[in-house]
Amino acid sequence: MYYFNVNHFREWRRCARSLLQARISPDEIEWGSGNQHSLFEPMADSLDEIDSLVPAGRKPAITMPKAFVELAETAACYRDSKKWQVLYRLAWKLQNHSRHIIHDLTDSDVIVARDMAKSVSRDMHKMKAFVRFNDLEFSCLPSLINAESVEFLKRNISGDGSSGESCFVAWFEPDHLIVEKLSPFFAKRFTGMHWCILTPDQCVFWNQAELRLAPGCEKPAGLADPMHGMWKTYYKSIYNPARLKEQAMQSEMPKKYWKNLPEAELLPELIEQSSARTQKMLENERTPADRLSRKSSALRNAQFEIQRTLEKKRQEVSSAPPKN
Amino acid sequence: MSALIKKLAILADAAKYDASCASSGTTFRDSAKTSGIGSSGGMGICHSYTPDGRCISLLKVLLTNFCIYECSYCVNRASSNVPRARFSVDEVVKLCLDFYKRNYIEGLFLSSGIIQSADYTMEQVVAVARKLRIEHGFRGYIHLKTIPEASKDLLAQAGLYADRLSINVELPSEESLQQLAPEKSTVTIESTMGRLKEAISEHKAEKKEQRKKSTNRAKRIPDFSPAGQSTQMIIGADNSNDAVILNKSHHLYKSYEMRRVYYSAFSPIPDASSQLPLKPPPLIREHRLYQADWLMRFYHFKVDEITQTTSTDDGMLDLDVDPKFAWALQHREYFPVDVNRADYEQILRIPGVGVRTARRILQQRRFKKVRIEDFERFKIPFKKIQFFVQAANYTPSIGDVSSTAIKQRWLAQSQGTAFFAAAQKKNQLSLF
Ligand code: SF4
């Protein structure tokens, strides 16, 4: 039995390649994640051992279909470490049985891997949507993040960080391990800002030139932003109480996200008032289609008439033979 | 700040009856190697959801809700007794950037009541977009509502800054328009749509041409409203039936290459005109229209096939069942469809089977015959397909159950909360 402790797709791929070359079957391997190195033999040693099983010149080439690599890269972000076993079994089948199996939607490993990838993709989509940046002054940063990260962020600002430059800070709690995979998206979108996204698993920092990843942290206290009031006003005003559909809202924005969304605290109040507000609108006195409408349409008609005459004149001019 | 908050409350409230929130399908861009912000392309992102189940993707506001027009269904019509406000160009620009930087939105959907003249108003709308793009290097999404009476020149400018332009047709017939929106006319609206269509396809064609020759020149040709144009129809304010509405949509898709026709059931507003019917239409009607629209665009249904499925001849869609199911009930001769033999188009006609499931069926067929249990994995209830599908281990007994009985049975078992909750849960993009 071999034990492998891997924490990243890159590591898994490195292991899987050696294992497939040495034809070590999925049943002989146990996969884990996390900081359990000390309990087992170090990974590098066992990999060397495996690599030595097959002489260098006799190692078979391992190639995987593109569809598998893409699926595996996404599924590798799944939180549960059972993913490594599923992916290795799949890779084993692709290498030793059929390359088409990746398209067989009834294969149990394909089903599980696709479900994991789907869950990860959804989580990534929600993170792109629900991260909320707070505009903070640099001077607030030392109480939120470690000195090294503050230094990194300060690298690209004009001053020394004491004169009101701002850094945008977000706290998010993703379901899966997606921070690294998503960080280029945020860097390309919020290029002209200094920002960081803090999560329990991993944090990412951007100083307008470079991305930096760091270990996760706890939720910082005191994240606030002067725009919260504007945003909540907008949220309240764009909502139409006559169309209350709580279920539809919750299926797209499940409760677990609410605690980090400033607008979510308005929900109970908005929902509760919906029917009374609608009723009131229905009962309001109705304005007669009055003089104003007649006046306004008379005005418009007059204007149309003028435009039409102008247009006609213009055409006459342009269609007239050139004077010469 | 507090004055600005008040304005925002008024001008967002005034904008909420426009159903469009799409921010997808434009060109791929990002801010890498620039000092600006913003990216777009691919699937749009919904940054929040309000309790009506609608998403917030764009900052949707009016530049002003003062309006000299008198469209009866509109909360901003000249005679409406609502508080009025007007943003300056700079205020909207700043608000949009401030929201964007906090990741609240994908961009801006700007529209406006008409003040002074169509051109004056349109100029202001274009000025906001120009500022965002040119002065601030904003690369997020911009949707501009276009005023049909505005000059060609302004339209041409708008297209250079916007990802999408839209002109609302408002009502499906000229008579309704004259009655409820006397200042508007189908001719003006549609001729502007025609002009937009031309500009959009010309730019596209030119880009393609240049790309064939050399990549560098192609890059220099500006995009013109790369996410196309869309429009909106108000439902239930006039007495047009669903057949009239869907025929109009069909015409709009065909003649002007609309990306989307939005349907907006007219909604109670604080100060309604006596010209409007007392009661708003049921929201389920709007939902059925979206489903029918979907069938025309992605399921190759002809407009007549959909509108002729009504059991009564009032030209209204059946509110009890979705239009595809209604069609199947009236065309029993077409079924059962053998999912192991039929082609893609035929499979798409099976009630409950969407585009994705149809593709999965084809994919699975290459390896294993599709069995009736597989539909459980596709998350389609047996009750729905029972009489319409033939699978490897399943042949329905046809003929002995009437369509009315099938419908009754389906309604009985899906009655009540479960069905309606599910119908409500599905958003407008994942029908069937
Ligand atoms: S033109 Fe008509 S629909 Fe548009 S804001 Fe004015 S009244 Fe409303």
PDB file of C-alpha atoms in Angstrom, chain B residues 169 171-176 233 235 238-252 261 263 285 289 296 303-304 307 314-317:
ATOM      1  CA  VAL B 169     -41.224  48.172 -28.754  1.00  0.00           C
ATOM      2  CA  LEU B 171     -46.642  47.138 -27.228  1.00  0.00           C
ATOM      3  CA  PRO B 172     -47.273  44.533 -29.905  1.00  0.00           C
ATOM      4  CA  SER B 173     -49.511  46.596 -32.180  1.00  0.00           C
ATOM      5  CA  GLU B 174     -49.642  50.077 -33.637  1.00  0.00           C
ATOM      6  CA  GLU B 175     -53.203  50.568 -32.346  1.00  0.00           C
ATOM      7  CA  SER B 176     -52.191  49.788 -28.782  1.00  0.00           C
ATOM      8  CA  MET B 233     -42.817  44.323 -24.593  1.00  0.00           C
ATOM      9  CA  ILE B 235     -47.721  42.344 -21.244  1.00  0.00           C
ATOM     10  CA  ASP B 238     -53.497  46.229 -23.809  1.00  0.00           C
ATOM     11  CA  ASN B 239     -55.736  43.391 -24.924  1.00  0.00           C
ATOM     12  CA  SER B 240     -53.328  41.763 -27.380  1.00  0.00           C
ATOM     13  CA  ASN B 241     -53.370  37.994 -26.974  1.00  0.00           C
ATOM     14  CA  ASP B 242     -50.323  35.752 -26.765  1.00  0.00           C
ATOM     15  CA  ALA B 243     -50.508  34.858 -30.445  1.00  0.00           C
ATOM     16  CA  VAL B 244     -50.235  38.519 -31.407  1.00  0.00           C
ATOM     17  CA  ILE B 245     -47.354  38.977 -28.972  1.00  0.00           C
ATOM     18  CA  LEU B 246     -45.423  35.944 -30.184  1.00  0.00           C
ATOM     19  CA  ASN B 247     -45.926  36.839 -33.816  1.00  0.00           C
ATOM     20  CA  LYS B 248     -44.543  40.256 -33.068  1.00  0.00           C
ATOM     21  CA  SER B 249     -41.523  38.725 -31.346  1.00  0.00           C
ATOM     22  CA  HIS B 250     -40.980  36.407 -34.265  1.00  0.00           C
ATOM     23  CA  HIS B 251     -41.020  39.396 -36.580  1.00  0.00           C
ATOM     24  CA  LEU B 252     -38.543  41.271 -34.368  1.00  0.00           C
ATOM     25  CA  VAL B 261     -37.217  40.098 -26.562  1.00  0.00           C
ATOM     26  CA  TYR B 263     -41.633  40.365 -21.683  1.00  0.00           C
ATOM     27  CA  ARG B 285     -48.477  34.408 -18.241  1.00  0.00           C
ATOM     28  CA  LEU B 289     -44.371  33.675 -22.942  1.00  0.00           C
ATOM     29  CA  MET B 296     -38.953  29.515 -31.074  1.00  0.00           C
ATOM     30  CA  VAL B 303     -44.491  30.404 -34.156  1.00  0.00           C
ATOM     31  CA  ASP B 304     -47.746  28.880 -35.461  1.00  0.00           C
ATOM     32  CA  THR B 307     -49.831  29.577 -30.858  1.00  0.00           C
ATOM     33  CA  ASP B 314     -58.600  32.927 -27.818  1.00  0.00           C
ATOM     34  CA  GLY B 315     -54.969  32.903 -28.875  1.00  0.00           C
ATOM     35  CA  MET B 316     -53.744  32.557 -25.300  1.00  0.00           C
ATOM     36  CA  LEU B 317     -51.184  30.056 -24.099  1.00  0.00           C
TER      37      LEU B 317
END
